[in-house]
mmCIF file of C-alpha atoms in Angstrom:
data_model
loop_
_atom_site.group_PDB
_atom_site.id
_atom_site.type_symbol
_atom_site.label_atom_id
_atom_site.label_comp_id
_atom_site.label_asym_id
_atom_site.label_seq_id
_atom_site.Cartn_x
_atom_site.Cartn_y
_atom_site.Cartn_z
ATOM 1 C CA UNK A 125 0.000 0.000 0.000
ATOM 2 C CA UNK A 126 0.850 3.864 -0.142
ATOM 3 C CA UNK A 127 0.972 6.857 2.147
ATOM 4 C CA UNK A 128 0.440 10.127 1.331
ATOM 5 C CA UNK A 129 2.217 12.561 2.896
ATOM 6 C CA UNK A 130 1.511 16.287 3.234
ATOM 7 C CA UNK A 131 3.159 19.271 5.248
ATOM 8 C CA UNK A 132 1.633 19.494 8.834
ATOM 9 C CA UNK A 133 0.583 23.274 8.463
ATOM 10 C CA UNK A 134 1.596 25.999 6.656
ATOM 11 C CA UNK A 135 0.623 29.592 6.528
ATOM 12 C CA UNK A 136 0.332 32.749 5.056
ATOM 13 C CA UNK A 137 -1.118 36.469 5.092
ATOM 14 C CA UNK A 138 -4.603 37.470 3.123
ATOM 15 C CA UNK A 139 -4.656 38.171 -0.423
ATOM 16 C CA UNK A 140 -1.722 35.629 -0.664
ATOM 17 C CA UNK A 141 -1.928 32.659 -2.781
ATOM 18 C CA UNK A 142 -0.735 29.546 -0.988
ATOM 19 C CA UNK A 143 0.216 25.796 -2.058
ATOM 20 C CA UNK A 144 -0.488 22.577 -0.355
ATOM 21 C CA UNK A 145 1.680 19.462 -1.528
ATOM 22 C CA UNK A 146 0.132 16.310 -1.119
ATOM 23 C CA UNK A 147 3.164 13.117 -2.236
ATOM 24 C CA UNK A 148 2.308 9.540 -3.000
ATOM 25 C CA UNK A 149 5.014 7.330 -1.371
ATOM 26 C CA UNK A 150 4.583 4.505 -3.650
ATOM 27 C CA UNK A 151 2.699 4.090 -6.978
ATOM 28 C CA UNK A 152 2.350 7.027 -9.646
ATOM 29 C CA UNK A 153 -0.153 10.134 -8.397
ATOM 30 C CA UNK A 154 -2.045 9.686 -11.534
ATOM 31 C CA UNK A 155 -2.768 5.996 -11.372
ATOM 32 C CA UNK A 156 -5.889 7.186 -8.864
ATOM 33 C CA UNK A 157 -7.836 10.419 -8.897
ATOM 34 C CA UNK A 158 -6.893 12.462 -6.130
ATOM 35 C CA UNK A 159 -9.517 14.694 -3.491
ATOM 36 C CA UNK A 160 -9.133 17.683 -1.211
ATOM 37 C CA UNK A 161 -11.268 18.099 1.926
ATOM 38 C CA UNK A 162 -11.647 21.424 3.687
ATOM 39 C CA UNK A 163 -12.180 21.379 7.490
ATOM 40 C CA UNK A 164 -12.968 23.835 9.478
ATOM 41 C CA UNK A 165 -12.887 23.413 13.640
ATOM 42 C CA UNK A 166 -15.672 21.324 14.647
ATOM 43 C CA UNK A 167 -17.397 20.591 11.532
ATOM 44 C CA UNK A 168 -17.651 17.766 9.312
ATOM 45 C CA UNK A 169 -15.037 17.490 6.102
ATOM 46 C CA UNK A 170 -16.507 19.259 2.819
ATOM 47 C CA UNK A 171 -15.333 18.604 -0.680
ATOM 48 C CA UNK A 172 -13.350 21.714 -2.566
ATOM 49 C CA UNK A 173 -11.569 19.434 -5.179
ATOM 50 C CA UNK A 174 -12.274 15.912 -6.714
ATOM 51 C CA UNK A 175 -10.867 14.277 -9.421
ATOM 52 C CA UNK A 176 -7.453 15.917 -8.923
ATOM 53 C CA UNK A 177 -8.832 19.085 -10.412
ATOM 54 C CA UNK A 178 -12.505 19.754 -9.986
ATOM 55 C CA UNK A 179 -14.369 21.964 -8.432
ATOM 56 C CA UNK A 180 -17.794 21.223 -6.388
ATOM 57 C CA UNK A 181 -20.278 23.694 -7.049
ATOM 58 C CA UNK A 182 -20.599 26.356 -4.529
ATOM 59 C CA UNK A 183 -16.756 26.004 -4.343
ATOM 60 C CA UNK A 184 -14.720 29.825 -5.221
ATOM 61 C CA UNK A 185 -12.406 29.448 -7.986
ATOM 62 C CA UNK A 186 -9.999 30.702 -5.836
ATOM 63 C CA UNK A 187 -9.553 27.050 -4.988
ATOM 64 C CA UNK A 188 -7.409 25.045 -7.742
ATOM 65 C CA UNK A 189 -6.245 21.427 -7.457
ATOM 66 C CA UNK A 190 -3.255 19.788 -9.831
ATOM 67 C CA UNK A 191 -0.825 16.320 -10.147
ATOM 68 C CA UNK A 192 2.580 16.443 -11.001
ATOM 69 C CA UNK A 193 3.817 13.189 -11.691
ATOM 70 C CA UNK A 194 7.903 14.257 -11.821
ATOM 71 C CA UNK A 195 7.248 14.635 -8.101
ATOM 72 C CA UNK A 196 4.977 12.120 -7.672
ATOM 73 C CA UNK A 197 2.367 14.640 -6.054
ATOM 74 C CA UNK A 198 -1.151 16.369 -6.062
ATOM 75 C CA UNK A 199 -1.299 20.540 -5.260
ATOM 76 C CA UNK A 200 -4.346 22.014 -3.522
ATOM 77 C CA UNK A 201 -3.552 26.050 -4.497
ATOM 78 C CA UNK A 202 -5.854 28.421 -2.645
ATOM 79 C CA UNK A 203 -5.087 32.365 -4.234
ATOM 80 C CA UNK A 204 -6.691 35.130 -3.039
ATOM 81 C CA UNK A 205 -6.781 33.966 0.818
ATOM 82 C CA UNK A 206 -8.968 34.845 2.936
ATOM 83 C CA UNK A 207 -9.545 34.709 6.873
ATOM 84 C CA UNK A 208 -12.107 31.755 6.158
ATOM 85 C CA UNK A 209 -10.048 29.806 4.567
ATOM 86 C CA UNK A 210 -8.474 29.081 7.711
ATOM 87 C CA UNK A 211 -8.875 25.303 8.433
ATOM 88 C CA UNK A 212 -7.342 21.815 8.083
ATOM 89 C CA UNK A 213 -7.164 20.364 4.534
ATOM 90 C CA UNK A 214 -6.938 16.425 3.724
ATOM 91 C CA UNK A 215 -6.018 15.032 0.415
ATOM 92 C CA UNK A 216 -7.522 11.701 -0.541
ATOM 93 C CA UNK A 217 -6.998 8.585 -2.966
ATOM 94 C CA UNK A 218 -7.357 5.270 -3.762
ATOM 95 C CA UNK A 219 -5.554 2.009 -3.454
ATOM 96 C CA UNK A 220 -5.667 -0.425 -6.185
ATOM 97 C CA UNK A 221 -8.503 -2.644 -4.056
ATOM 98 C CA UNK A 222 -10.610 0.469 -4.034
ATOM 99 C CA UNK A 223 -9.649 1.611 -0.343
ATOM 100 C CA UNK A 224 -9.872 4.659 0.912
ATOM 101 C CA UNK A 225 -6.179 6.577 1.753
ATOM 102 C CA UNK A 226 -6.144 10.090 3.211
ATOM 103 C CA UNK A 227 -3.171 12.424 3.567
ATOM 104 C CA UNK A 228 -2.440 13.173 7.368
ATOM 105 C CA UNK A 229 -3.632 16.731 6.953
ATOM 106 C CA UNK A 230 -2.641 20.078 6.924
ATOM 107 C CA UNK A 231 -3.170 23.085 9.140
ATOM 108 C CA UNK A 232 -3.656 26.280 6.988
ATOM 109 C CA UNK A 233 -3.078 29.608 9.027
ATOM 110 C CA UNK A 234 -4.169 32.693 7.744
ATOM 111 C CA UNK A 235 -2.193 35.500 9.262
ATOM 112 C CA UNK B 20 -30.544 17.532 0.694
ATOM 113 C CA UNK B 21 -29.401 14.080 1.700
ATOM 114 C CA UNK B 22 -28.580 13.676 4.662
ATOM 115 C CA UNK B 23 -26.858 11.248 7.747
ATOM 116 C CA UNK B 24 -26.767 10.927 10.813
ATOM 117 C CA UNK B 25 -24.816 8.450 12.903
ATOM 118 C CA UNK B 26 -25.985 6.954 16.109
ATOM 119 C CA UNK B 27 -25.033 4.977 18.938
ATOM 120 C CA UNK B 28 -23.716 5.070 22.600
ATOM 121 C CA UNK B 29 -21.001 7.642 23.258
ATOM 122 C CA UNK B 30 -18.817 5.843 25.568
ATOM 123 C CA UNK B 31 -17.915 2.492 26.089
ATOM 124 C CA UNK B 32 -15.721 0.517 28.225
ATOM 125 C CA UNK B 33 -12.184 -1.455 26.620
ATOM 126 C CA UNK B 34 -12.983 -4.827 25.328
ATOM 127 C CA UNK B 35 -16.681 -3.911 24.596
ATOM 128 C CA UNK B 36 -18.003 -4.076 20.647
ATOM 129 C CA UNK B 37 -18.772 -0.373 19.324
ATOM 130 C CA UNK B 38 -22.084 -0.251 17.425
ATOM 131 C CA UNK B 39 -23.246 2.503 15.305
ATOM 132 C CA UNK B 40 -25.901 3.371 12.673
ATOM 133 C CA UNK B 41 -26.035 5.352 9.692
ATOM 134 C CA UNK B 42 -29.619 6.855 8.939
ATOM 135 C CA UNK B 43 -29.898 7.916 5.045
ATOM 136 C CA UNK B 44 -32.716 10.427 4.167
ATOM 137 C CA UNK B 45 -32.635 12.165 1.276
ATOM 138 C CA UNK B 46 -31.666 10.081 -1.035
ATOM 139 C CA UNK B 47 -31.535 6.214 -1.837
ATOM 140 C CA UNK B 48 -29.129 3.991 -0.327
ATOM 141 C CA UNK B 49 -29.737 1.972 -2.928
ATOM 142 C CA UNK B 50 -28.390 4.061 -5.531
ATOM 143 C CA UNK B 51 -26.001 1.297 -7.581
ATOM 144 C CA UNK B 52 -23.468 4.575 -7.975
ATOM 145 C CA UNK B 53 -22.468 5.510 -4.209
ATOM 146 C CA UNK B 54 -20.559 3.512 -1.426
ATOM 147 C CA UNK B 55 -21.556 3.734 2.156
ATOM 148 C CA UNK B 56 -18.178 4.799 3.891
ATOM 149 C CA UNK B 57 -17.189 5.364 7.774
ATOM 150 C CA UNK B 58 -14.603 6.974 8.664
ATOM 151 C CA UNK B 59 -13.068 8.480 12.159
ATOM 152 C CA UNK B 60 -10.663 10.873 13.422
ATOM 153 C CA UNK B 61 -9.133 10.782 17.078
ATOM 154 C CA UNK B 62 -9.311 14.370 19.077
ATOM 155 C CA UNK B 63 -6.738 16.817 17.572
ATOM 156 C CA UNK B 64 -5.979 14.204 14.944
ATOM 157 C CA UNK B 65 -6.578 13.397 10.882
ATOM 158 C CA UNK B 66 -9.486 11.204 8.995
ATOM 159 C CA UNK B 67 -8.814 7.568 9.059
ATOM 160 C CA UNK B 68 -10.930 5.191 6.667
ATOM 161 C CA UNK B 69 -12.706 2.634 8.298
ATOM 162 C CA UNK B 70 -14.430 0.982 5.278
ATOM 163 C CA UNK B 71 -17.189 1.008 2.558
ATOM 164 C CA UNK B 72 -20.498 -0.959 1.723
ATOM 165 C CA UNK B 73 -22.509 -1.093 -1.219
ATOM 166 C CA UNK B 74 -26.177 -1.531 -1.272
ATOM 167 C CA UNK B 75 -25.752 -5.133 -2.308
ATOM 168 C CA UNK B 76 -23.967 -5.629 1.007
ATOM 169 C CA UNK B 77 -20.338 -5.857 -0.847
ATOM 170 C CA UNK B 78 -17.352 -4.099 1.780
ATOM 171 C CA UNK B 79 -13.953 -3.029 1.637
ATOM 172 C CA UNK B 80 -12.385 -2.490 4.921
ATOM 173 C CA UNK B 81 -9.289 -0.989 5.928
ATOM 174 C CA UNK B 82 -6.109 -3.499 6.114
ATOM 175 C CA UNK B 83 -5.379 -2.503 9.550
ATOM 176 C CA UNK B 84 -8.777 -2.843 11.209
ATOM 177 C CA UNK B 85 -10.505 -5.750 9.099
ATOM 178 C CA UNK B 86 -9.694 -8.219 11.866
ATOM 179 C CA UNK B 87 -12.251 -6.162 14.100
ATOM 180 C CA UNK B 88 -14.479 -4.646 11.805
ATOM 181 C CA UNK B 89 -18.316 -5.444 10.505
ATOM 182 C CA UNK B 90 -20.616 -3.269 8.194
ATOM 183 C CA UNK B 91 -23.591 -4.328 7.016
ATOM 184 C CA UNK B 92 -26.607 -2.237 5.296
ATOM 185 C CA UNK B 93 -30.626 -2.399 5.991
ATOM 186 C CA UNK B 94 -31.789 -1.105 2.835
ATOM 187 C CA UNK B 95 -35.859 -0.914 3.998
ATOM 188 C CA UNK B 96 -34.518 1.200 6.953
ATOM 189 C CA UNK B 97 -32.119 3.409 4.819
ATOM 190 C CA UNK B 98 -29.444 2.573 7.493
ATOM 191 C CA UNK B 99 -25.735 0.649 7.213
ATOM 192 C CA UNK B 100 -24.250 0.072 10.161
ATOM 193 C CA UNK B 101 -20.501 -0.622 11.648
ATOM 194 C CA UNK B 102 -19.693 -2.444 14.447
ATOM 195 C CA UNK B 103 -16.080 -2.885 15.821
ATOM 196 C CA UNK B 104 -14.847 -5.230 18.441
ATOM 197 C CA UNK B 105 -12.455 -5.148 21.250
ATOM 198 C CA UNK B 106 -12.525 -1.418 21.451
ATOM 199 C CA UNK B 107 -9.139 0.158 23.495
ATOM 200 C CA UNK B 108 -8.816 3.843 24.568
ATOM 201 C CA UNK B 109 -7.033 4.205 21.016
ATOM 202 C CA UNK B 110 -10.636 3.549 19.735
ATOM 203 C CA UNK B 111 -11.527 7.156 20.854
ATOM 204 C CA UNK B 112 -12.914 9.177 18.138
ATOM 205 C CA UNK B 113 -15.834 11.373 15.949
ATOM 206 C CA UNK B 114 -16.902 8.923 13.936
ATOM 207 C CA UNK B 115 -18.155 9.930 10.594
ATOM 208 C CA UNK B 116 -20.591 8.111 8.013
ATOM 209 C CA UNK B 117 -20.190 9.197 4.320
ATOM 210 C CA UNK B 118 -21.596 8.877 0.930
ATOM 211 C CA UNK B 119 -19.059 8.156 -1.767
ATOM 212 C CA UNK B 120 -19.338 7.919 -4.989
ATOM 213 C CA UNK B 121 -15.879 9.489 -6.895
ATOM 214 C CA UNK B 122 -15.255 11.152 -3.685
ATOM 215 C CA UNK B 123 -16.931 11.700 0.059
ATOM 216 C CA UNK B 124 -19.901 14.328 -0.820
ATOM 217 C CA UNK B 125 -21.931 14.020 2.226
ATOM 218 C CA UNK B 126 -20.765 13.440 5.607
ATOM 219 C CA UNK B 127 -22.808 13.283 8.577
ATOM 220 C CA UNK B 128 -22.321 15.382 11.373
ATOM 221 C CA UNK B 129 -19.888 13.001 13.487
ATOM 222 C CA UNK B 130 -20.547 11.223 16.797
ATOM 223 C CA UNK B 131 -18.176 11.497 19.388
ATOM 224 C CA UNK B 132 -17.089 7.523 20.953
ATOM 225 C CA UNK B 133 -15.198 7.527 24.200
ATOM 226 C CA UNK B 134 -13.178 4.156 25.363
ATOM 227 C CA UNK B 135 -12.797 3.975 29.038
ATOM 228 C CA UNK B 136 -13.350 2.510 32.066
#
């Protein structure tokens, strides 16, 4: 099986744009369609990118989601941040037995 | 709107089987294009997959807690269900029922399980 690994927070000021890296320790990124889940303190997980790239509807375009398979890795950019962005973010795939794998998250300050 | 919402007792004590229910409305559970997922996440930590069921009453579990871990669905009740046995304090967790079809696009609300004695 595979792990993906992602930074354990990162942070940045309003109006930034900001990057969250999200490797696959084993197998290629694009071999399984890669999710990002926003969530905010005591709430439940919400979609804001499936299918490596995709936006929900209802989700700002501000949110953008891409694989780079030289690094082996899927990229949840948020531009244009604002206060409410301000959560943790999980990046999600699949194994080849159709199980579930999520990242270990990442903490997104916005300062 | 679908909708969940997960049920069952809030704390139990280590070695006891945790039981919890799913209730669909909304929406079929018998749709033949979404899984029935749970998943759970310890205080202050990330989302851990539990495992899926279809309609038809197929599962995937996760590799490290197959050994302890039952789902089954009641399609006339709109529920699915997971139980887990021998539950430790490392069982502790919001446990979360999902829809999935490409991805988790409903989630209940989360139910909080306490381990301890």
């Amino acid at each position: 099986n595979f792990m993906l690994t992602q930074p354990h927070s990162v942070s940045e000021s309003p109006g930034k744009t900001v990057t969250i890296s999200c490797t696959r320790s084993s197998g290629s990124i694009a071999n399984n369609y890669v999710q990002w889940y926003q969530q905010r303190p005591g709430s439940s997980p919400t979609t804001v990118i499936y299918e490596d790239n995709q936006r929900p509807s209802g989700v700002p375009d501000r949110f953008s989601g891409s694989i780079d398979s030289s690094s082996n890795s899927a990229s949840l950019t948020i531009s244009g941040l604002k206060t409410e962005d301000e959560a943790d973010y999980y990046c999600q795939s699949y194994d080849s037995s159709n199980h579930v794998v999520f990242g270990g998250g990442t903490k997104l300050t916005v300062l | 709107q679908l909708q969940l919402q997960e049920s069952g007792p809030g704390l139990l004590k280590p070695a006891e089987t945790l039981s919890l229910t799913c209730t669909v409305s909304g929406g079929s559970i018998s749709s033949t294009r979404h899984y029935w997922d749970w998943i759970r996440q310890p205080p202050g930590k990330g989302l851990e997959w539990i495992g899926s069921i279809f309609y038809s009453g197929s599962t995937y579990y996760s590799p490290s807690l197959k050994s302890r871990v039952t789902m089954s669905v009641d399609t006339s009740k709109h529920q699915f269900s997971l139980e887990l046995t021998s539950v430790t304090a490392a069982d502790t967790a919001v446990y979360y029922c999902a829809r999935r079809s490409a991805w988790l696009d409903y989630w209940g609300q989360g139910t909080l399980v306490t381990v301890s004695s």
